[in-house]
Structures are given as C-alpha cells and as structure tokens.
C-alpha cells in the first residue's frame, strides 16, 4: 500500500509513544486500520476488538493527551532535532530488518542508513578486551572497509568502539545501534565517535529519544545489530556475555557467525572457542571469511574508490616491509617495546601491531609483558 508519508509519519510516531503498547500490537493496529492515521482515528470499541482492555485504555489516554494537531506538532519537534523516524511500513525502512523475527515497529536515526545493496558485517566483542583483541578488531574493520563493506556494531566500550573507529580511519562507513535513545551518547567516553558517526555513518535505535541506557534494553538491540548485517564477526567474548546473545540471535536469523580464535587459557576467548566447538566459522583471515560466505563476490562490484584490486598489493608489500624492519631490531635476548620504539622510530601502537604479526608468523616471541625476542629458525632434520 502506498501512503502519503508526510501525512502518516506523525501518527506512526504517535503510536510509538503510547506507553504499554508493544511492537506487535502497533503493527496489528496499522494492518487492521490500513494506515497509522486510521489507527489513530479508530474508536475505543474498535481498539478493544483487537487488543486487551489495558492496551485500549493506554491508547485512549494517549489520544486524550495528544490531539491530531498535537501529534503533528510533536513529530515536527522531533524532526527539528535532526532525528528521523522511520516506521516499518516506510519505503526507507531497512529491508534486512523486515526479514528478522520481531522487527522493530520503527527506528530512530541520526545520520544515514546502511546501503541496501552494500554488504555489511557486524563486529562485536568484549568491552574489556586485550591488546590482541584490539589489534584484530582494528585489522578486521580496516580490511572490510577497504573492500567497501559496512561495519555494524553497538558503539560500546572495547571491541565495538575500536572496530568502528578503525572503519572510519580507513575511510569506510559504520553504523551504531544503541540500547538507548539516539540523542544519548553511551558510553560517554565515545562522544567523539558518536559525533563522527552522524556524518560518516549513522546512529540507530528502536527506543524513543530520551530513553536512558538500561541493562534490559541491550539484549533486544542486539537483534538489530545482527539483523542489519550479512555476517557477524566476534572478536573476544567470555563464556557468559552479551556478545553470545547476539551470536544466538544471528543464528536464529539465518546469519553466518565467525569468531576470531584465541588461546584456550584466555578467559576472553572462552566464549569464542565454545562457539567454534559448536560449529561457528573460524576467522583466520578476512579474505577467506568473505570468500567462504560469498560476501566477497557480492562486494566485488562495489565502488571502493580504488581501495582494493590493484591498490591492495602495494599496501600489503608496504606492511611486510615495515614488519621486516621491526624484525631487524629484535635480538635473541628480550627487548622492551619502548626500547624497540626508540631504535626504530615507530609509533607505539604500530610497533605492537607489527610485533603481534611477527609472533603469529613464529618469527618473534613474547616472553613476558612488553618483552619480545627473535625466534631462532629450527633446522629440519
């Protein structure tokens, strides 16, 4: 059905504001009435034929408090704040969300929506992550962005925020789904990321503006993170964590779940390793992950501004050259990161990243906190 959305959106927003009315009830009313405005104009008796007495009373109270003119004025004030409201019947409502069980009745938005034709990967993980987790999140987000793939996450502390900042630094697009109103920056320390997302991505929520963050709201928002994504990548998760809730929701939605493996002795990897045992994909490389799931083929035609294809090999060669440079400063006795920095002139974080890569390639070894040495080559018998 085609609606005059300039006319209908204030009434869809009015329905969203009725306390005590859930997503399914709102959707049922609109479907029965034919439009959000028609749902507003129903009689109390008509409401009672569709809903419980308690919900019908909630609708009556809200209509008494907010007339048709009041509903239009309230929606106008929302728009003046730069917040867009997109109900599920609207043509701009994300098609991916329409396919999940129990989709939001509507979403609030600051910035833009993820492109419908553009592949998207969710990167989520531990709030208190390790340096290894930080590195893997940054690397994954940068590689995905270089291939023109959107990064979806929750702007939380740790892996979420780290991956989204890395996507922005790589010139990619990233979108945050909040467990509070879109007008509230949570956590507060991610204010810079929050402001940047308004212009280089988007901030989404199904909760009314002004809704404060509450622990009970985050599990429900996780279904939107996975719903907007074609694949979910988990970087570090404890045995019991909200990250695993998102993984379960993604599987229910028919989405692929991949995890970055970790040491079996590391509590931050226990949840990831359990998912691997249960059949989740192992993200040994972003390229292989995308190839296995078909997302690589989907994104092949995406205009990435020359970030992939012929430009990929020089970047890879440059990274390998830097790594070999770090290896030259290592010795067969331990050296601290600060000493290696002074000798090489490399930035601290870049030094750590290159050291981790060398350890993964068995060319270096971490012998204690911040201490690294060059591994001796083992001769074949």
Short mmCIF file of C-alpha atoms in Angstrom, two decimals:
data_model
loop_
_atom_site.label_atom_id
_atom_site.label_comp_id
_atom_site.label_asym_id
_atom_site.label_seq_id
_atom_site.Cartn_x
_atom_site.Cartn_y
_atom_site.Cartn_z
CA UNK A 1 0.00 0.00 0.00
CA UNK A 2 1.24 3.49 -0.87
CA UNK A 3 0.97 6.10 1.87
CA UNK A 4 1.28 9.85 1.93
CA UNK A 5 4.19 9.65 4.36
CA UNK A 6 4.27 13.37 5.11
CA UNK A 7 0.79 12.83 6.50
CA UNK A 8 1.26 9.40 8.06
CA UNK A 9 4.57 9.65 9.92
CA UNK A 10 3.27 11.85 12.77
CA UNK A 11 0.66 9.18 13.56
CA UNK A 12 3.18 6.33 13.35
CA UNK A 13 5.32 8.29 15.81
CA UNK A 14 2.23 8.83 17.99
CA UNK A 15 1.73 5.05 18.14
CA UNK A 16 5.39 4.62 19.07
CA UNK A 17 4.87 6.98 22.01
CA UNK A 18 1.93 5.05 23.54
CA UNK A 19 3.27 3.51 26.76
CA UNK A 20 2.26 -0.10 27.32
CA UNK A 21 1.86 -0.87 23.63
CA UNK A 22 4.33 -3.31 22.12
CA UNK A 23 5.76 -3.72 18.64
CA UNK A 24 3.33 -6.44 17.62
CA UNK A 25 0.29 -4.51 18.86
CA UNK A 26 1.31 -1.40 16.95
CA UNK A 27 1.82 -3.41 13.79
CA UNK A 28 -1.52 -5.18 14.23
CA UNK A 29 -3.36 -1.88 14.59
CA UNK A 30 -1.86 -0.39 11.43
CA UNK A 31 -2.55 -3.54 9.42
CA UNK A 32 -6.17 -3.69 10.65
CA UNK A 33 -6.83 0.04 10.14
CA UNK A 34 -4.94 0.39 6.86
CA UNK A 35 -2.65 3.25 7.90
CA UNK A 36 -1.14 4.86 11.04
CA UNK A 37 -3.61 7.77 10.82
CA UNK A 38 -6.55 5.39 10.52
CA UNK A 39 -5.26 3.50 13.56
CA UNK A 40 -5.21 6.80 15.49
CA UNK A 41 -8.77 7.58 14.40
CA UNK A 42 -10.22 4.19 15.44
CA UNK A 43 -12.88 4.23 18.14
CA UNK A 44 -12.21 2.80 21.57
CA UNK A 45 -14.53 -0.11 20.76
CA UNK A 46 -12.55 -0.91 17.63
CA UNK A 47 -9.36 -0.92 19.65
CA UNK A 48 -10.95 -3.31 22.11
CA UNK A 49 -11.81 -5.81 19.40
CA UNK A 50 -8.12 -6.08 18.56
CA UNK A 51 -6.34 -5.51 21.86
CA UNK A 52 -6.72 -6.10 25.57
CA UNK A 53 -8.66 -3.67 27.75
CA UNK A 54 -5.44 -2.41 29.31
CA UNK A 55 -3.89 -1.58 25.94
CA UNK A 56 -7.07 0.06 24.67
CA UNK A 57 -7.12 2.26 27.77
CA UNK A 58 -3.48 3.22 27.14
CA UNK A 59 -4.42 4.31 23.61
CA UNK A 60 -7.36 6.34 24.89
CA UNK A 61 -5.21 8.12 27.48
CA UNK A 62 -2.60 8.98 24.88
CA UNK A 63 -5.20 10.35 22.45
CA UNK A 64 -6.78 12.47 25.18
CA UNK A 65 -3.35 13.88 26.00
CA UNK A 66 -2.29 14.39 22.37
CA UNK A 67 -4.75 15.53 19.71
CA UNK A 68 -4.16 15.12 15.97
CA UNK A 69 -2.66 18.61 15.89
CA UNK A 70 -0.57 17.72 18.91
CA UNK A 71 0.72 14.57 17.21
CA UNK A 72 1.81 16.58 14.17
CA UNK A 73 3.47 19.21 16.37
CA UNK A 74 5.31 16.56 18.40
CA UNK A 75 6.63 14.96 15.22
CA UNK A 76 7.72 18.36 13.88
CA UNK A 77 9.74 18.97 17.05
CA UNK A 78 11.41 15.58 16.63
CA UNK A 79 12.45 16.47 13.07
CA UNK A 80 13.79 19.85 14.21
CA UNK A 81 16.25 17.98 16.44
CA UNK A 82 17.67 16.26 13.35
CA UNK A 83 16.18 12.89 14.34
CA UNK A 84 14.43 10.91 11.67
CA UNK A 85 11.72 8.36 12.49
CA UNK A 86 11.17 5.51 10.01
CA UNK A 87 8.21 3.16 10.69
CA UNK A 88 8.25 -0.38 9.33
CA UNK A 89 5.80 0.45 6.51
CA UNK A 90 8.02 3.25 5.17
CA UNK A 91 9.91 2.52 1.91
CA UNK A 92 13.21 3.53 3.56
CA UNK A 93 12.86 1.02 6.39
CA UNK A 94 15.85 -1.39 6.07
CA UNK A 95 14.84 -4.48 4.11
CA UNK A 96 17.21 -6.65 6.15
CA UNK A 97 15.27 -5.78 9.32
CA UNK A 98 11.96 -6.74 7.76
CA UNK A 99 13.23 -10.31 7.44
CA UNK A 100 14.06 -10.91 11.11
CA UNK A 101 11.68 -12.29 13.74
CA UNK A 102 10.05 -9.47 15.72
CA UNK A 103 11.45 -6.49 13.79
CA UNK A 104 11.18 -3.01 15.36
CA UNK A 105 7.93 -1.17 14.64
CA UNK A 106 10.07 1.82 13.76
CA UNK A 107 13.62 3.07 14.08
CA UNK A 108 15.04 6.44 15.05
CA UNK A 109 18.01 7.68 13.09
CA UNK A 110 20.78 10.26 13.24
CA UNK A 111 22.87 10.30 10.07
CA UNK A 112 22.20 7.79 7.31
CA UNK A 113 21.06 4.19 6.94
CA UNK A 114 23.28 1.33 5.72
CA UNK A 115 23.06 0.93 1.95
CA UNK A 116 20.63 -1.78 0.89
CA UNK A 117 22.94 -3.07 -1.86
CA UNK A 118 26.11 -2.75 0.18
CA UNK A 119 27.32 -5.81 2.15
CA UNK A 120 27.52 -5.33 5.91
CA UNK A 121 29.41 -7.18 8.65
CA UNK A 122 28.84 -6.78 12.39
CA UNK A 123 31.98 -6.70 14.55
CA UNK A 124 31.26 -7.24 18.24
CA UNK A 125 33.14 -8.45 21.28
CA UNK A 126 34.37 -7.88 24.79
CA UNK A 127 34.17 -4.49 26.48
CA UNK A 128 37.35 -5.18 28.46
CA UNK A 129 39.42 -6.52 25.57
CA UNK A 130 43.07 -7.48 25.34
CA UNK A 131 45.68 -5.82 23.15
CA UNK A 132 45.33 -8.81 20.80
CA UNK A 133 41.58 -8.25 20.59
CA UNK A 134 42.09 -4.56 19.91
CA UNK A 135 44.52 -5.32 17.11
CA UNK A 136 42.27 -7.94 15.49
CA UNK A 137 39.22 -5.64 15.65
CA UNK A 138 41.14 -2.77 14.06
CA UNK A 139 42.57 -5.02 11.38
CA UNK A 140 39.21 -6.63 10.53
CA UNK A 141 37.39 -3.29 10.33
CA UNK A 142 40.09 -1.76 8.14
CA UNK A 143 40.13 -4.71 5.73
CA UNK A 144 36.33 -4.79 5.47
CA UNK A 145 36.20 -1.04 4.87
CA UNK A 146 38.85 -1.32 2.17
CA UNK A 147 36.53 -3.72 0.36
CA UNK A 148 33.55 -1.38 0.57
CA UNK A 149 31.78 -3.39 3.29
CA UNK A 150 29.88 -1.53 6.03
CA UNK A 151 30.72 -2.22 9.67
CA UNK A 152 27.80 -2.56 12.10
CA UNK A 153 28.28 -2.51 15.87
CA UNK A 154 26.94 -1.14 19.14
CA UNK A 155 29.39 1.71 19.92
CA UNK A 156 30.13 0.00 23.25
CA UNK A 157 33.42 0.12 25.09
CA UNK A 158 36.09 -2.23 23.82
CA UNK A 159 35.75 -4.14 20.56
CA UNK A 160 32.62 -2.32 19.31
CA UNK A 161 34.03 1.18 19.50
CA UNK A 162 37.52 0.11 18.45
CA UNK A 163 36.25 -1.51 15.25
CA UNK A 164 34.04 1.46 14.37
CA UNK A 165 36.87 3.96 14.83
CA UNK A 166 39.12 1.80 12.66
CA UNK A 167 36.45 1.68 9.94
CA UNK A 168 36.22 5.48 9.94
CA UNK A 169 40.02 5.87 9.82
CA UNK A 170 40.05 3.55 6.81
CA UNK A 171 37.51 5.76 5.06
CA UNK A 172 34.69 3.24 5.44
CA UNK A 173 31.11 3.56 6.63
CA UNK A 174 29.94 2.28 10.00
CA UNK A 175 26.63 2.27 11.87
CA UNK A 176 25.92 2.05 15.59
CA UNK A 177 22.79 0.52 17.12
CA UNK A 178 22.21 1.88 20.62
CA UNK A 179 20.49 0.44 23.67
CA UNK A 180 19.15 3.91 24.50
CA UNK A 181 17.76 6.89 22.61
CA UNK A 182 19.76 8.14 19.62
CA UNK A 183 20.08 11.50 21.36
CA UNK A 184 22.09 9.96 24.20
CA UNK A 185 25.79 9.15 23.80
CA UNK A 186 26.52 5.95 25.67
CA UNK A 187 29.12 5.29 26.86
CA UNK A 188 30.06 8.98 27.37
CA UNK A 189 33.73 8.40 26.54
CA UNK A 190 32.73 7.57 22.96
CA UNK A 191 31.48 11.11 22.33
CA UNK A 192 33.98 11.71 19.53
CA UNK A 193 32.91 8.53 17.75
CA UNK A 194 29.24 9.40 18.30
CA UNK A 195 29.65 12.82 16.66
CA UNK A 196 31.62 11.40 13.73
CA UNK A 197 29.00 8.73 13.06
CA UNK A 198 26.40 11.43 12.41
CA UNK A 199 28.25 12.48 9.28
CA UNK A 200 30.19 9.33 8.29
CA UNK A 201 27.60 6.67 9.02
CA UNK A 202 24.57 6.51 11.23
CA UNK A 203 23.21 6.04 14.75
CA UNK A 204 20.08 3.92 15.10
CA UNK A 205 17.75 2.85 17.90
CA UNK A 206 14.26 1.47 18.30
CA UNK A 207 13.91 3.29 21.63
CA UNK A 208 12.31 6.71 21.99
CA UNK A 209 14.67 9.69 22.20
CA UNK A 210 15.42 10.41 25.83
CA UNK A 211 15.44 6.73 26.80
CA UNK A 212 18.30 6.21 29.23
CA UNK A 213 20.58 3.16 28.86
CA UNK A 214 19.35 0.20 30.92
CA UNK A 215 20.77 -3.31 31.10
CA UNK A 216 17.48 -4.85 29.96
CA UNK A 217 17.46 -2.86 26.69
CA UNK A 218 20.77 -4.09 25.28
CA UNK A 219 19.88 -7.73 24.57
CA UNK A 220 16.94 -6.60 22.41
CA UNK A 221 19.03 -4.09 20.48
CA UNK A 222 21.47 -6.90 19.63
CA UNK A 223 18.92 -8.47 17.26
CA UNK A 224 19.05 -5.24 15.22
CA UNK A 225 22.87 -5.34 15.03
CA UNK A 226 22.77 -8.85 13.61
CA UNK A 227 19.65 -8.08 11.57
CA UNK A 228 21.35 -5.25 9.68
CA UNK A 229 24.35 -7.47 8.91
CA UNK A 230 25.06 -10.23 6.44
CA UNK A 231 27.59 -11.80 8.80
CA UNK A 232 28.59 -11.44 12.45
CA UNK A 233 32.28 -11.46 13.42
CA UNK A 234 33.09 -11.92 17.11
CA UNK A 235 36.42 -10.73 18.49
CA UNK A 236 36.89 -11.94 22.08
CA UNK A 237 33.97 -12.99 24.27
CA UNK A 238 33.80 -14.50 27.72
CA UNK A 239 31.86 -17.68 28.42
CA UNK A 240 28.81 -15.70 29.54
CA UNK A 241 28.43 -12.37 27.76
CA UNK A 242 26.02 -10.24 25.76
CA UNK A 243 28.14 -10.96 22.71
CA UNK A 244 26.99 -14.58 22.76
CA UNK A 245 23.36 -13.38 22.89
CA UNK A 246 23.98 -11.56 19.62
CA UNK A 247 25.52 -14.71 18.16
CA UNK A 248 22.41 -16.72 19.10
CA UNK A 249 20.14 -14.09 17.55
CA UNK A 250 22.21 -14.04 14.38
CA UNK A 251 21.90 -17.81 14.04
CA UNK A 252 18.13 -17.58 14.58
CA UNK A 253 18.03 -15.03 11.76
CA UNK A 254 19.95 -17.37 9.47
CA UNK A 255 23.12 -15.27 9.52
CA UNK A 256 26.67 -16.60 9.40
CA UNK A 257 28.70 -16.29 12.62
CA UNK A 258 32.50 -16.23 12.56
CA UNK A 259 34.86 -15.86 15.51
CA UNK A 260 38.49 -14.92 15.96
CA UNK A 261 40.11 -17.87 17.77
CA UNK A 262 42.11 -17.30 20.93
CA UNK A 263 44.26 -19.13 23.44
CA UNK A 264 42.39 -21.81 25.38
CA UNK A 265 43.80 -20.40 28.63
CA UNK A 266 42.45 -16.90 27.98
CA UNK A 267 39.04 -16.16 29.61
CA UNK A 268 38.40 -13.54 26.92
CA UNK A 269 38.50 -16.28 24.30
CA UNK A 270 36.44 -18.90 26.13
CA UNK A 271 33.18 -17.78 24.55
CA UNK A 272 34.73 -17.67 21.07
CA UNK A 273 36.28 -21.10 21.42
CA UNK A 274 32.96 -22.54 22.62
CA UNK A 275 31.25 -21.12 19.52
CA UNK A 276 33.91 -22.78 17.36
CA UNK A 277 33.19 -26.08 19.10
CA UNK A 278 29.51 -25.56 18.28
CA UNK A 279 30.23 -25.03 14.59
CA UNK A 280 30.89 -21.31 14.12
CA UNK A 281 33.27 -20.29 11.35
CA UNK A 282 36.90 -19.56 12.21
CA UNK A 283 38.13 -16.17 11.02
CA UNK A 284 41.74 -16.95 10.17
CA UNK A 285 41.66 -14.24 7.51
CA UNK A 286 39.08 -11.69 6.41
CA UNK A 287 39.54 -12.62 2.76
CA UNK A 288 38.87 -16.31 3.39
CA UNK A 289 35.86 -15.49 5.56
CA UNK A 290 34.32 -13.34 2.84
CA UNK A 291 35.09 -15.93 0.18
CA UNK A 292 33.54 -18.76 2.18
CA UNK A 293 30.33 -16.82 2.83
CA UNK A 294 30.01 -15.31 -0.64
CA UNK A 295 30.14 -11.73 0.63
CA UNK A 296 33.39 -11.18 -1.26
CA UNK A 297 31.61 -11.89 -4.54
CA UNK A 298 28.70 -9.63 -3.56
CA UNK A 299 31.06 -6.73 -2.85
CA UNK A 300 33.18 -7.25 -5.97
CA UNK A 301 31.19 -4.69 -7.92
CA UNK A 302 31.12 -2.10 -5.14
CA UNK A 303 32.88 1.15 -5.88
CA UNK A 304 35.54 1.37 -3.19
CA UNK A 305 37.43 4.29 -4.61
CA UNK A 306 40.35 2.11 -5.66
CA UNK A 307 40.98 0.77 -2.18
CA UNK A 308 41.01 -2.82 -3.37
CA UNK A 309 42.15 -4.55 -6.54
CA UNK A 310 45.37 -3.13 -7.95
CA UNK A 311 45.97 -0.98 -4.88
CA UNK A 312 45.91 -3.88 -2.43
CA UNK A 313 49.28 -5.42 -3.33
CA UNK A 314 51.37 -2.26 -2.78
CA UNK A 315 49.76 -1.78 0.65
CA UNK A 316 50.46 -5.40 1.56
CA UNK A 317 54.06 -5.08 0.38
CA UNK A 318 54.47 -1.90 2.43
CA UNK A 319 53.15 -3.65 5.56
CA UNK A 320 55.51 -6.58 5.01
CA UNK A 321 58.44 -4.18 4.63
CA UNK A 322 57.61 -2.48 7.95
CA UNK A 323 57.36 -5.86 9.66
CA UNK A 324 60.75 -6.95 8.36
CA UNK A 325 62.12 -3.64 9.61
CA UNK A 326 60.88 -4.40 13.13
CA UNK A 327 62.39 -7.87 12.90
CA UNK A 328 65.82 -6.33 12.27
CA UNK A 329 65.67 -4.54 15.63
CA UNK A 330 64.78 -7.70 17.53
CA UNK A 331 67.51 -9.87 19.00
CA UNK A 332 67.77 -13.31 20.61
CA UNK A 333 67.58 -11.68 24.04
CA UNK A 334 64.38 -9.88 25.14
CA UNK A 335 63.81 -6.25 24.31
CA UNK A 336 61.05 -3.98 25.62
CA UNK A 337 58.57 -2.23 23.36
CA UNK A 338 59.83 1.23 24.39
CA UNK A 339 63.41 0.29 23.50
CA UNK A 340 62.27 -1.02 20.11
CA UNK A 341 60.36 2.24 19.59
CA UNK A 342 63.44 4.34 20.23
CA UNK A 343 65.57 2.24 17.92
CA UNK A 344 63.06 2.13 15.07
CA UNK A 345 61.24 5.45 15.44
CA UNK A 346 57.91 3.66 15.06
CA UNK A 347 54.75 4.69 16.93
CA UNK A 348 53.80 2.59 19.96
CA UNK A 349 50.57 1.09 18.60
CA UNK A 350 52.08 0.35 15.19
CA UNK A 351 55.02 -1.32 16.91
CA UNK A 352 52.67 -3.55 18.93
CA UNK A 353 50.71 -4.50 15.82
CA UNK A 354 53.86 -5.49 13.93
CA UNK A 355 55.17 -7.45 16.92
CA UNK A 356 51.90 -9.38 17.17
CA UNK A 357 52.07 -10.18 13.46
CA UNK A 358 55.64 -11.44 13.85
CA UNK A 359 54.56 -13.61 16.80
CA UNK A 360 51.71 -15.06 14.75
CA UNK A 361 54.23 -15.82 11.95
CA UNK A 362 56.50 -17.52 14.54
CA UNK A 363 59.27 -15.04 13.72
CA UNK A 364 59.13 -13.45 17.20
CA UNK A 365 58.09 -14.48 20.69
CA UNK A 366 56.63 -12.58 23.63
CA UNK A 367 58.47 -13.85 26.70
CA UNK A 368 56.80 -11.57 29.26
CA UNK A 369 54.69 -8.41 29.43
CA UNK A 370 56.10 -6.00 26.84
CA UNK A 371 59.22 -8.10 26.22
CA UNK A 372 59.92 -9.68 22.81
CA UNK A 373 62.73 -11.60 21.19
CA UNK A 374 63.54 -13.01 17.76
CA UNK A 375 62.80 -16.72 17.34
CA UNK A 376 65.63 -18.94 16.18
CA UNK A 377 64.93 -20.82 12.98
CA UNK A 378 64.53 -24.53 13.60
CA UNK A 379 66.51 -26.63 11.14
CA UNK A 380 64.73 -29.54 9.57
CA UNK A 381 66.41 -32.92 10.29
#
